[in-house]
Amino acid sequence: METLLSPSALLTPLRGSKKPPPAAVSCKSTVSCSLKKQTPGAVDWRGDGDNGSWASFLHHGLAAAALSLALTLSPAPAPAVASEYDVLNDGPPADTYVVDDAGVLSRVTKSDVKRLARDLEARKNIRINFVTVRKLTSKADAFEYADQVLEKWYPTVEDGSNKGIVVLVTSQKEGAITGGPDFVKAVGDAILDATVSENLPVLATDEKYNEAIYSTAQRLVAAIDGLPDPGGPAFQESKRESNYKSKQETEEKRGQFTLVVGGLLVIAFVVPMAQYYAYISKK
């Protein structure tokens, strides 16, 4: 079976394909058409020529360099740090006896404090919790915050009677100790006052936070056990050196400076004169 196709059918486009009609060129005359004359010196910056390619490359390179510099200079996101409110809401530590919110205690210190506190609680039924925080915003000082921690963790007198709280605030370089009636009676007011005024603030001032916490634990445990007081560090006020010279040092330096300048002036005038005199004498 043969199918005859007319020549006109061969020239007809297939269905679904639309061939755009040729654009009509409007010419006003046989020579001049509606073509826009390119201005001499104008440069096409679209990237399809030589000038456009290197300009586009330079543009992308500068953008990448600016982005890299911004990422490098941008500050790193601050790590999430628990606040004083988190310490209150989390409650007392179950087994560690230490809440190091400030992150200043070493693993060895935490282990040693845990050993002392656990042994004390097993023998005397008195529990001491140690808390470190960076700064306080809700309370004026460490004493108010320590009382707040005690009341939050142990709401009733029965729960908090044999509990003690030691708080160390690293930014303020101060500490506080509070507790229930049984704890205060077992330690004694003298040791409590001495520990708060010696161990915690003195060592915290020198940023010896591990020693501040561990020496406080040793002193409290010794007092509860009826042992001799190991004592605390003595506060040594460092002599602050002035960054300016005294009047006597200034006068001495001024005299030396005058001599040096005078000597240089003499040399500057005498040496050329001597050379000139020698030159004249030879003639």
PDB file of C-alpha atoms in Angstrom:
ATOM      1  CA  MET A   1       0.000   0.000   0.000  1.00  0.00           C
ATOM      2  CA  GLU A   2       1.484   3.270  -1.029  1.00  0.00           C
ATOM      3  CA  THR A   3       0.824   6.671   0.374  1.00  0.00           C
ATOM      4  CA  LEU A   4       1.130   9.592  -1.879  1.00  0.00           C
ATOM      5  CA  LEU A   5       2.409  12.790  -0.372  1.00  0.00           C
ATOM      6  CA  SER A   6       2.028  15.999  -2.152  1.00  0.00           C
ATOM      7  CA  PRO A   7       4.935  18.418  -2.286  1.00  0.00           C
ATOM      8  CA  SER A   8       2.942  20.872  -0.191  1.00  0.00           C
ATOM      9  CA  ALA A   9       2.613  18.266   2.580  1.00  0.00           C
ATOM     10  CA  LEU A  10       6.385  17.903   2.780  1.00  0.00           C
ATOM     11  CA  LEU A  11       6.757  21.583   3.349  1.00  0.00           C
ATOM     12  CA  THR A  12       4.122  21.679   6.113  1.00  0.00           C
ATOM     13  CA  PRO A  13       5.645  21.686   9.672  1.00  0.00           C
ATOM     14  CA  LEU A  14       4.788  18.864  12.017  1.00  0.00           C
ATOM     15  CA  ARG A  15       2.115  19.354  14.658  1.00  0.00           C
ATOM     16  CA  GLY A  16       3.310  20.562  17.975  1.00  0.00           C
ATOM     17  CA  SER A  17       6.297  22.400  16.565  1.00  0.00           C
ATOM     18  CA  LYS A  18       5.826  26.078  16.153  1.00  0.00           C
ATOM     19  CA  LYS A  19       8.345  27.800  14.047  1.00  0.00           C
ATOM     20  CA  PRO A  20       8.540  31.492  14.845  1.00  0.00           C
ATOM     21  CA  PRO A  21       7.960  33.665  11.887  1.00  0.00           C
ATOM     22  CA  PRO A  22      10.918  35.659  10.695  1.00  0.00           C
ATOM     23  CA  ALA A  23      11.150  38.989  12.344  1.00  0.00           C
ATOM     24  CA  ALA A  24      10.326  41.829  10.130  1.00  0.00           C
ATOM     25  CA  VAL A  25      13.066  44.336   9.667  1.00  0.00           C
ATOM     26  CA  SER A  26      11.748  47.823   9.408  1.00  0.00           C
ATOM     27  CA  CYS A  27      13.821  49.845   7.072  1.00  0.00           C
ATOM     28  CA  LYS A  28      13.212  53.427   6.351  1.00  0.00           C
ATOM     29  CA  SER A  29      15.201  53.330   3.146  1.00  0.00           C
ATOM     30  CA  THR A  30      17.073  50.898   1.014  1.00  0.00           C
ATOM     31  CA  VAL A  31      20.301  51.560   2.895  1.00  0.00           C
ATOM     32  CA  SER A  32      19.506  52.588   6.493  1.00  0.00           C
ATOM     33  CA  CYS A  33      17.576  50.148   8.707  1.00  0.00           C
ATOM     34  CA  SER A  34      16.363  50.472  12.291  1.00  0.00           C
ATOM     35  CA  LEU A  35      19.685  49.233  13.729  1.00  0.00           C
ATOM     36  CA  LYS A  36      21.093  51.022  16.744  1.00  0.00           C
ATOM     37  CA  LYS A  37      24.522  52.338  16.095  1.00  0.00           C
ATOM     38  CA  GLN A  38      26.966  51.294  18.834  1.00  0.00           C
ATOM     39  CA  THR A  39      28.766  54.140  20.478  1.00  0.00           C
ATOM     40  CA  PRO A  40      32.532  53.939  20.112  1.00  0.00           C
ATOM     41  CA  GLY A  41      34.209  53.105  23.392  1.00  0.00           C
ATOM     42  CA  ALA A  42      31.166  51.392  24.887  1.00  0.00           C
ATOM     43  CA  VAL A  43      31.935  47.980  26.323  1.00  0.00           C
ATOM     44  CA  ASP A  44      29.523  45.097  26.648  1.00  0.00           C
ATOM     45  CA  TRP A  45      29.944  43.738  30.206  1.00  0.00           C
ATOM     46  CA  ARG A  46      27.582  40.790  29.850  1.00  0.00           C
ATOM     47  CA  GLY A  47      30.444  38.275  29.711  1.00  0.00           C
ATOM     48  CA  ASP A  48      30.054  37.228  26.091  1.00  0.00           C
ATOM     49  CA  GLY A  49      33.221  38.967  24.994  1.00  0.00           C
ATOM     50  CA  ASP A  50      36.828  39.230  26.137  1.00  0.00           C
ATOM     51  CA  ASN A  51      36.283  42.282  28.344  1.00  0.00           C
ATOM     52  CA  GLY A  52      33.111  40.843  29.834  1.00  0.00           C
ATOM     53  CA  SER A  53      34.745  37.513  30.711  1.00  0.00           C
ATOM     54  CA  TRP A  54      37.589  38.894  32.792  1.00  0.00           C
ATOM     55  CA  ALA A  55      35.302  41.471  34.406  1.00  0.00           C
ATOM     56  CA  SER A  56      32.821  38.743  35.382  1.00  0.00           C
ATOM     57  CA  PHE A  57      35.659  36.587  36.721  1.00  0.00           C
ATOM     58  CA  LEU A  58      36.984  39.503  38.751  1.00  0.00           C
ATOM     59  CA  HIS A  59      33.508  40.250  40.113  1.00  0.00           C
ATOM     60  CA  HIS A  60      32.956  36.657  41.287  1.00  0.00           C
ATOM     61  CA  GLY A  61      36.477  36.484  42.726  1.00  0.00           C
ATOM     62  CA  LEU A  62      35.964  39.625  44.785  1.00  0.00           C
ATOM     63  CA  ALA A  63      32.605  38.344  46.026  1.00  0.00           C
ATOM     64  CA  ALA A  64      34.147  35.025  47.112  1.00  0.00           C
ATOM     65  CA  ALA A  65      37.033  36.810  48.842  1.00  0.00           C
ATOM     66  CA  ALA A  66      34.625  39.113  50.702  1.00  0.00           C
ATOM     67  CA  LEU A  67      32.523  36.153  51.838  1.00  0.00           C
ATOM     68  CA  SER A  68      35.591  34.259  53.029  1.00  0.00           C
ATOM     69  CA  LEU A  69      36.841  37.316  54.932  1.00  0.00           C
ATOM     70  CA  ALA A  70      33.446  37.815  56.557  1.00  0.00           C
ATOM     71  CA  LEU A  71      33.321  34.198  57.711  1.00  0.00           C
ATOM     72  CA  THR A  72      36.855  34.437  59.061  1.00  0.00           C
ATOM     73  CA  LEU A  73      36.313  37.657  60.991  1.00  0.00           C
ATOM     74  CA  SER A  74      32.864  36.800  62.284  1.00  0.00           C
ATOM     75  CA  PRO A  75      32.913  35.859  65.973  1.00  0.00           C
ATOM     76  CA  ALA A  76      32.370  32.242  66.854  1.00  0.00           C
ATOM     77  CA  PRO A  77      29.050  31.469  68.479  1.00  0.00           C
ATOM     78  CA  ALA A  78      29.290  31.475  72.235  1.00  0.00           C
ATOM     79  CA  PRO A  79      28.893  28.075  73.850  1.00  0.00           C
ATOM     80  CA  ALA A  80      25.751  27.449  75.774  1.00  0.00           C
ATOM     81  CA  VAL A  81      26.427  28.040  79.433  1.00  0.00           C
ATOM     82  CA  ALA A  82      24.035  27.263  82.242  1.00  0.00           C
ATOM     83  CA  SER A  83      22.918  30.177  84.374  1.00  0.00           C
ATOM     84  CA  GLU A  84      22.273  30.599  88.064  1.00  0.00           C
ATOM     85  CA  TYR A  85      18.604  29.831  87.399  1.00  0.00           C
ATOM     86  CA  ASP A  86      19.497  26.479  85.883  1.00  0.00           C
ATOM     87  CA  VAL A  87      21.433  25.613  89.022  1.00  0.00           C
ATOM     88  CA  LEU A  88      18.346  26.343  91.093  1.00  0.00           C
ATOM     89  CA  ASN A  89      15.970  24.404  88.860  1.00  0.00           C
ATOM     90  CA  ASP A  90      18.193  21.348  88.379  1.00  0.00           C
ATOM     91  CA  GLY A  91      18.278  20.608  92.086  1.00  0.00           C
ATOM     92  CA  PRO A  92      21.096  19.184  94.187  1.00  0.00           C
ATOM     93  CA  PRO A  93      23.580  16.843  92.510  1.00  0.00           C
ATOM     94  CA  ALA A  94      22.758  13.212  93.159  1.00  0.00           C
ATOM     95  CA  ASP A  95      26.211  11.687  93.566  1.00  0.00           C
ATOM     96  CA  THR A  96      28.844  14.277  92.645  1.00  0.00           C
ATOM     97  CA  TYR A  97      28.219  16.828  95.452  1.00  0.00           C
ATOM     98  CA  VAL A  98      29.585  19.463  93.026  1.00  0.00           C
ATOM     99  CA  VAL A  99      27.824  21.752  90.540  1.00  0.00           C
ATOM    100  CA  ASP A 100      30.575  23.414  88.517  1.00  0.00           C
ATOM    101  CA  ASP A 101      28.478  25.856  86.529  1.00  0.00           C
ATOM    102  CA  ALA A 102      31.474  28.194  86.091  1.00  0.00           C
ATOM    103  CA  GLY A 103      33.548  25.395  84.585  1.00  0.00           C
ATOM    104  CA  VAL A 104      36.661  26.173  86.643  1.00  0.00           C
ATOM    105  CA  LEU A 105      37.172  22.918  88.539  1.00  0.00           C
ATOM    106  CA  SER A 106      39.358  20.109  87.325  1.00  0.00           C
ATOM    107  CA  ARG A 107      38.370  16.466  87.281  1.00  0.00           C
ATOM    108  CA  VAL A 108      40.795  15.725  90.117  1.00  0.00           C
ATOM    109  CA  THR A 109      39.282  18.411  92.331  1.00  0.00           C
ATOM    110  CA  LYS A 110      35.763  17.160  91.698  1.00  0.00           C
ATOM    111  CA  SER A 111      36.822  13.622  92.561  1.00  0.00           C
ATOM    112  CA  ASP A 112      38.591  14.663  95.773  1.00  0.00           C
ATOM    113  CA  VAL A 113      35.686  16.824  96.935  1.00  0.00           C
ATOM    114  CA  LYS A 114      33.239  14.037  96.167  1.00  0.00           C
ATOM    115  CA  ARG A 115      35.285  11.598  98.213  1.00  0.00           C
ATOM    116  CA  LEU A 116      35.397  13.927 101.247  1.00  0.00           C
ATOM    117  CA  ALA A 117      31.707  14.832 101.068  1.00  0.00           C
ATOM    118  CA  ARG A 118      30.502  11.275 100.542  1.00  0.00           C
ATOM    119  CA  ASP A 119      32.597   9.967 103.419  1.00  0.00           C
ATOM    120  CA  LEU A 120      31.335  12.776 105.670  1.00  0.00           C
ATOM    121  CA  GLU A 121      27.699  12.085 104.820  1.00  0.00           C
ATOM    122  CA  ALA A 122      28.167   8.361 105.468  1.00  0.00           C
ATOM    123  CA  ARG A 123      29.744   8.947 108.895  1.00  0.00           C
ATOM    124  CA  LYS A 124      28.004  12.085 110.214  1.00  0.00           C
ATOM    125  CA  ASN A 125      24.805  12.267 108.144  1.00  0.00           C
ATOM    126  CA  ILE A 126      25.725  15.810 107.054  1.00  0.00           C
ATOM    127  CA  ARG A 127      25.759  16.651 103.370  1.00  0.00           C
ATOM    128  CA  ILE A 128      27.709  19.542 101.822  1.00  0.00           C
ATOM    129  CA  ASN A 129      27.091  20.672  98.243  1.00  0.00           C
ATOM    130  CA  PHE A 130      29.566  22.878  96.381  1.00  0.00           C
ATOM    131  CA  VAL A 131      28.422  25.298  93.669  1.00  0.00           C
ATOM    132  CA  THR A 132      30.457  27.526  91.348  1.00  0.00           C
ATOM    133  CA  VAL A 133      28.864  30.217  89.164  1.00  0.00           C
ATOM    134  CA  ARG A 134      30.408  32.854  86.924  1.00  0.00           C
ATOM    135  CA  LYS A 135      28.268  35.799  87.937  1.00  0.00           C
ATOM    136  CA  LEU A 136      25.052  36.682  89.705  1.00  0.00           C
ATOM    137  CA  THR A 137      22.200  38.687  88.245  1.00  0.00           C
ATOM    138  CA  SER A 138      19.270  37.791  90.469  1.00  0.00           C
ATOM    139  CA  LYS A 139      20.918  38.395  93.842  1.00  0.00           C
ATOM    140  CA  ALA A 140      23.219  41.072  95.186  1.00  0.00           C
ATOM    141  CA  ASP A 141      25.888  38.808  96.620  1.00  0.00           C
ATOM    142  CA  ALA A 142      26.889  35.193  97.152  1.00  0.00           C
ATOM    143  CA  PHE A 143      25.235  34.967 100.590  1.00  0.00           C
ATOM    144  CA  GLU A 144      21.749  35.747  99.266  1.00  0.00           C
ATOM    145  CA  TYR A 145      22.218  33.327  96.416  1.00  0.00           C
ATOM    146  CA  ALA A 146      23.434  30.567  98.767  1.00  0.00           C
ATOM    147  CA  ASP A 147      20.315  31.020 100.912  1.00  0.00           C
ATOM    148  CA  GLN A 148      18.187  30.875  97.766  1.00  0.00           C
ATOM    149  CA  VAL A 149      19.842  27.633  96.666  1.00  0.00           C
ATOM    150  CA  LEU A 150      19.300  26.068 100.096  1.00  0.00           C
ATOM    151  CA  GLU A 151      15.625  27.028 100.161  1.00  0.00           C
ATOM    152  CA  LYS A 152      15.054  25.870  96.575  1.00  0.00           C
ATOM    153  CA  TRP A 153      16.801  22.533  96.921  1.00  0.00           C
ATOM    154  CA  TYR A 154      15.524  21.741 100.411  1.00  0.00           C
ATOM    155  CA  PRO A 155      12.180  23.515 100.922  1.00  0.00           C
ATOM    156  CA  THR A 156      11.443  22.174 104.402  1.00  0.00           C
ATOM    157  CA  VAL A 157      13.427  22.515 107.601  1.00  0.00           C
ATOM    158  CA  GLU A 158      13.582  18.741 107.953  1.00  0.00           C
ATOM    159  CA  ASP A 159      15.165  18.347 104.525  1.00  0.00           C
ATOM    160  CA  GLY A 160      17.690  21.155 104.903  1.00  0.00           C
ATOM    161  CA  SER A 161      18.633  20.872 108.564  1.00  0.00           C
ATOM    162  CA  ASN A 162      21.751  18.750 107.934  1.00  0.00           C
ATOM    163  CA  LYS A 163      22.591  20.270 104.545  1.00  0.00           C
ATOM    164  CA  GLY A 164      25.310  22.798 103.767  1.00  0.00           C
ATOM    165  CA  ILE A 165      25.806  24.919 100.637  1.00  0.00           C
ATOM    166  CA  VAL A 166      29.146  26.383  99.550  1.00  0.00           C
ATOM    167  CA  VAL A 167      28.938  28.958  96.742  1.00  0.00           C
ATOM    168  CA  LEU A 168      31.864  30.454  94.824  1.00  0.00           C
ATOM    169  CA  VAL A 169      31.281  33.350  92.393  1.00  0.00           C
ATOM    170  CA  THR A 170      34.268  33.598  90.075  1.00  0.00           C
ATOM    171  CA  SER A 171      33.589  37.027  88.554  1.00  0.00           C
ATOM    172  CA  GLN A 172      33.115  38.703  91.930  1.00  0.00           C
ATOM    173  CA  LYS A 173      35.920  36.721  93.603  1.00  0.00           C
ATOM    174  CA  GLU A 174      33.772  35.937  96.619  1.00  0.00           C
ATOM    175  CA  GLY A 175      32.106  33.003  98.276  1.00  0.00           C
ATOM    176  CA  ALA A 176      29.486  32.135 100.848  1.00  0.00           C
ATOM    177  CA  ILE A 177      28.519  29.231 103.093  1.00  0.00           C
ATOM    178  CA  THR A 178      25.050  28.582 104.428  1.00  0.00           C
ATOM    179  CA  GLY A 179      23.179  25.604 105.812  1.00  0.00           C
ATOM    180  CA  GLY A 180      20.569  24.233 108.112  1.00  0.00           C
ATOM    181  CA  PRO A 181      20.671  24.310 111.930  1.00  0.00           C
ATOM    182  CA  ASP A 182      22.424  20.939 112.311  1.00  0.00           C
ATOM    183  CA  PHE A 183      25.090  21.872 109.769  1.00  0.00           C
ATOM    184  CA  VAL A 184      25.820  25.263 111.342  1.00  0.00           C
ATOM    185  CA  LYS A 185      26.008  23.729 114.808  1.00  0.00           C
ATOM    186  CA  ALA A 186      28.400  20.987 113.661  1.00  0.00           C
ATOM    187  CA  VAL A 187      30.785  23.383 111.912  1.00  0.00           C
ATOM    188  CA  GLY A 188      30.665  26.350 114.285  1.00  0.00           C
ATOM    189  CA  ASP A 189      30.423  30.046 113.594  1.00  0.00           C
ATOM    190  CA  ALA A 190      34.169  30.638 113.956  1.00  0.00           C
ATOM    191  CA  ILE A 191      35.133  28.189 111.204  1.00  0.00           C
ATOM    192  CA  LEU A 192      32.318  29.393 108.972  1.00  0.00           C
ATOM    193  CA  ASP A 193      33.428  33.021 109.254  1.00  0.00           C
ATOM    194  CA  ALA A 194      37.104  32.117 108.802  1.00  0.00           C
ATOM    195  CA  THR A 195      36.436  29.988 105.730  1.00  0.00           C
ATOM    196  CA  VAL A 196      34.295  32.635 104.089  1.00  0.00           C
ATOM    197  CA  SER A 197      36.818  35.399 104.760  1.00  0.00           C
ATOM    198  CA  GLU A 198      40.006  33.422 104.037  1.00  0.00           C
ATOM    199  CA  ASN A 199      39.744  30.329 101.848  1.00  0.00           C
ATOM    200  CA  LEU A 200      37.183  31.413  99.276  1.00  0.00           C
ATOM    201  CA  PRO A 201      37.976  35.089  98.566  1.00  0.00           C
ATOM    202  CA  VAL A 202      41.765  34.950  98.949  1.00  0.00           C
ATOM    203  CA  LEU A 203      42.292  32.014  96.616  1.00  0.00           C
ATOM    204  CA  ALA A 204      39.596  33.201  94.213  1.00  0.00           C
ATOM    205  CA  THR A 205      41.373  36.540  93.892  1.00  0.00           C
ATOM    206  CA  ASP A 206      44.418  34.647  92.603  1.00  0.00           C
ATOM    207  CA  GLU A 207      42.066  32.544  90.420  1.00  0.00           C
ATOM    208  CA  LYS A 208      43.004  29.392  92.325  1.00  0.00           C
ATOM    209  CA  TYR A 209      39.474  28.073  92.240  1.00  0.00           C
ATOM    210  CA  ASN A 210      40.364  24.408  92.638  1.00  0.00           C
ATOM    211  CA  GLU A 211      42.361  25.099  95.783  1.00  0.00           C
ATOM    212  CA  ALA A 212      39.629  27.390  97.104  1.00  0.00           C
ATOM    213  CA  ILE A 213      36.963  24.680  96.872  1.00  0.00           C
ATOM    214  CA  TYR A 214      39.107  21.785  98.078  1.00  0.00           C
ATOM    215  CA  SER A 215      40.646  23.683 101.026  1.00  0.00           C
ATOM    216  CA  THR A 216      37.150  24.796 102.064  1.00  0.00           C
ATOM    217  CA  ALA A 217      35.943  21.201 101.977  1.00  0.00           C
ATOM    218  CA  GLN A 218      38.912  20.058 104.082  1.00  0.00           C
ATOM    219  CA  ARG A 219      38.354  22.780 106.644  1.00  0.00           C
ATOM    220  CA  LEU A 220      34.628  22.113 106.991  1.00  0.00           C
ATOM    221  CA  VAL A 221      35.105  18.348 107.291  1.00  0.00           C
ATOM    222  CA  ALA A 222      37.843  18.800 109.916  1.00  0.00           C
ATOM    223  CA  ALA A 223      35.550  21.068 111.965  1.00  0.00           C
ATOM    224  CA  ILE A 224      32.652  18.603 111.822  1.00  0.00           C
ATOM    225  CA  ASP A 225      34.964  15.740 112.830  1.00  0.00           C
ATOM    226  CA  GLY A 226      36.352  17.758 115.720  1.00  0.00           C
ATOM    227  CA  LEU A 227      39.888  17.781 114.295  1.00  0.00           C
ATOM    228  CA  PRO A 228      42.341  20.722 114.516  1.00  0.00           C
ATOM    229  CA  ASP A 229      41.655  23.528 112.100  1.00  0.00           C
ATOM    230  CA  PRO A 230      44.048  23.304 109.134  1.00  0.00           C
ATOM    231  CA  GLY A 231      43.716  27.058 108.686  1.00  0.00           C
ATOM    232  CA  GLY A 232      43.416  29.095 105.562  1.00  0.00           C
ATOM    233  CA  PRO A 233      45.711  31.069 103.300  1.00  0.00           C
ATOM    234  CA  ALA A 234      46.923  34.433 104.496  1.00  0.00           C
ATOM    235  CA  PHE A 235      45.840  37.415 102.468  1.00  0.00           C
ATOM    236  CA  GLN A 236      48.911  38.967 100.927  1.00  0.00           C
ATOM    237  CA  GLU A 237      48.365  42.384  99.490  1.00  0.00           C
ATOM    238  CA  SER A 238      50.642  42.718  96.533  1.00  0.00           C
ATOM    239  CA  LYS A 239      52.512  45.973  96.238  1.00  0.00           C
ATOM    240  CA  ARG A 240      51.378  47.733  93.125  1.00  0.00           C
ATOM    241  CA  GLU A 241      54.208  49.229  91.144  1.00  0.00           C
ATOM    242  CA  SER A 242      53.612  52.658  89.691  1.00  0.00           C
ATOM    243  CA  ASN A 243      53.937  53.131  85.963  1.00  0.00           C
ATOM    244  CA  TYR A 244      55.413  56.615  86.315  1.00  0.00           C
ATOM    245  CA  LYS A 245      58.790  57.842  87.535  1.00  0.00           C
ATOM    246  CA  SER A 246      59.313  59.675  90.791  1.00  0.00           C
ATOM    247  CA  LYS A 247      60.592  63.240  91.012  1.00  0.00           C
ATOM    248  CA  GLN A 248      64.082  62.078  91.937  1.00  0.00           C
ATOM    249  CA  GLU A 249      64.267  59.665  89.006  1.00  0.00           C
ATOM    250  CA  THR A 250      63.024  62.385  86.681  1.00  0.00           C
ATOM    251  CA  GLU A 251      65.725  64.823  87.845  1.00  0.00           C
ATOM    252  CA  GLU A 252      68.428  62.190  87.403  1.00  0.00           C
ATOM    253  CA  LYS A 253      67.252  61.335  83.908  1.00  0.00           C
ATOM    254  CA  ARG A 254      67.017  65.023  83.034  1.00  0.00           C
ATOM    255  CA  GLY A 255      70.619  65.628  84.166  1.00  0.00           C
ATOM    256  CA  GLN A 256      71.899  62.718  82.105  1.00  0.00           C
ATOM    257  CA  PHE A 257      69.947  63.914  79.093  1.00  0.00           C
ATOM    258  CA  THR A 258      71.416  67.427  79.441  1.00  0.00           C
ATOM    259  CA  LEU A 259      74.948  66.061  79.526  1.00  0.00           C
ATOM    260  CA  VAL A 260      74.391  63.916  76.449  1.00  0.00           C
ATOM    261  CA  VAL A 261      72.831  66.736  74.448  1.00  0.00           C
ATOM    262  CA  GLY A 262      75.563  69.179  75.515  1.00  0.00           C
ATOM    263  CA  GLY A 263      78.268  66.747  74.494  1.00  0.00           C
ATOM    264  CA  LEU A 264      76.708  66.235  71.080  1.00  0.00           C
ATOM    265  CA  LEU A 265      76.440  69.972  70.517  1.00  0.00           C
ATOM    266  CA  VAL A 266      80.097  70.483  71.434  1.00  0.00           C
ATOM    267  CA  ILE A 267      81.173  67.733  69.069  1.00  0.00           C
ATOM    268  CA  ALA A 268      78.986  69.139  66.277  1.00  0.00           C
ATOM    269  CA  PHE A 269      80.643  72.567  66.535  1.00  0.00           C
ATOM    270  CA  VAL A 270      84.184  71.766  67.641  1.00  0.00           C
ATOM    271  CA  VAL A 271      85.002  68.960  65.204  1.00  0.00           C
ATOM    272  CA  PRO A 272      84.154  70.929  62.017  1.00  0.00           C
ATOM    273  CA  MET A 273      86.046  73.967  63.348  1.00  0.00           C
ATOM    274  CA  ALA A 274      89.088  71.832  64.104  1.00  0.00           C
ATOM    275  CA  GLN A 275      88.955  70.260  60.659  1.00  0.00           C
ATOM    276  CA  TYR A 276      88.665  73.680  59.024  1.00  0.00           C
ATOM    277  CA  TYR A 277      91.558  75.053  61.093  1.00  0.00           C
ATOM    278  CA  ALA A 278      93.726  72.095  60.104  1.00  0.00           C
ATOM    279  CA  TYR A 279      92.836  72.613  56.459  1.00  0.00           C
ATOM    280  CA  ILE A 280      93.752  76.305  56.620  1.00  0.00           C
ATOM    281  CA  SER A 281      97.008  75.582  58.438  1.00  0.00           C
ATOM    282  CA  LYS A 282      98.157  73.252  55.672  1.00  0.00           C
ATOM    283  CA  LYS A 283      97.705  76.004  53.102  1.00  0.00           C
TER     284      LYS A 283
END
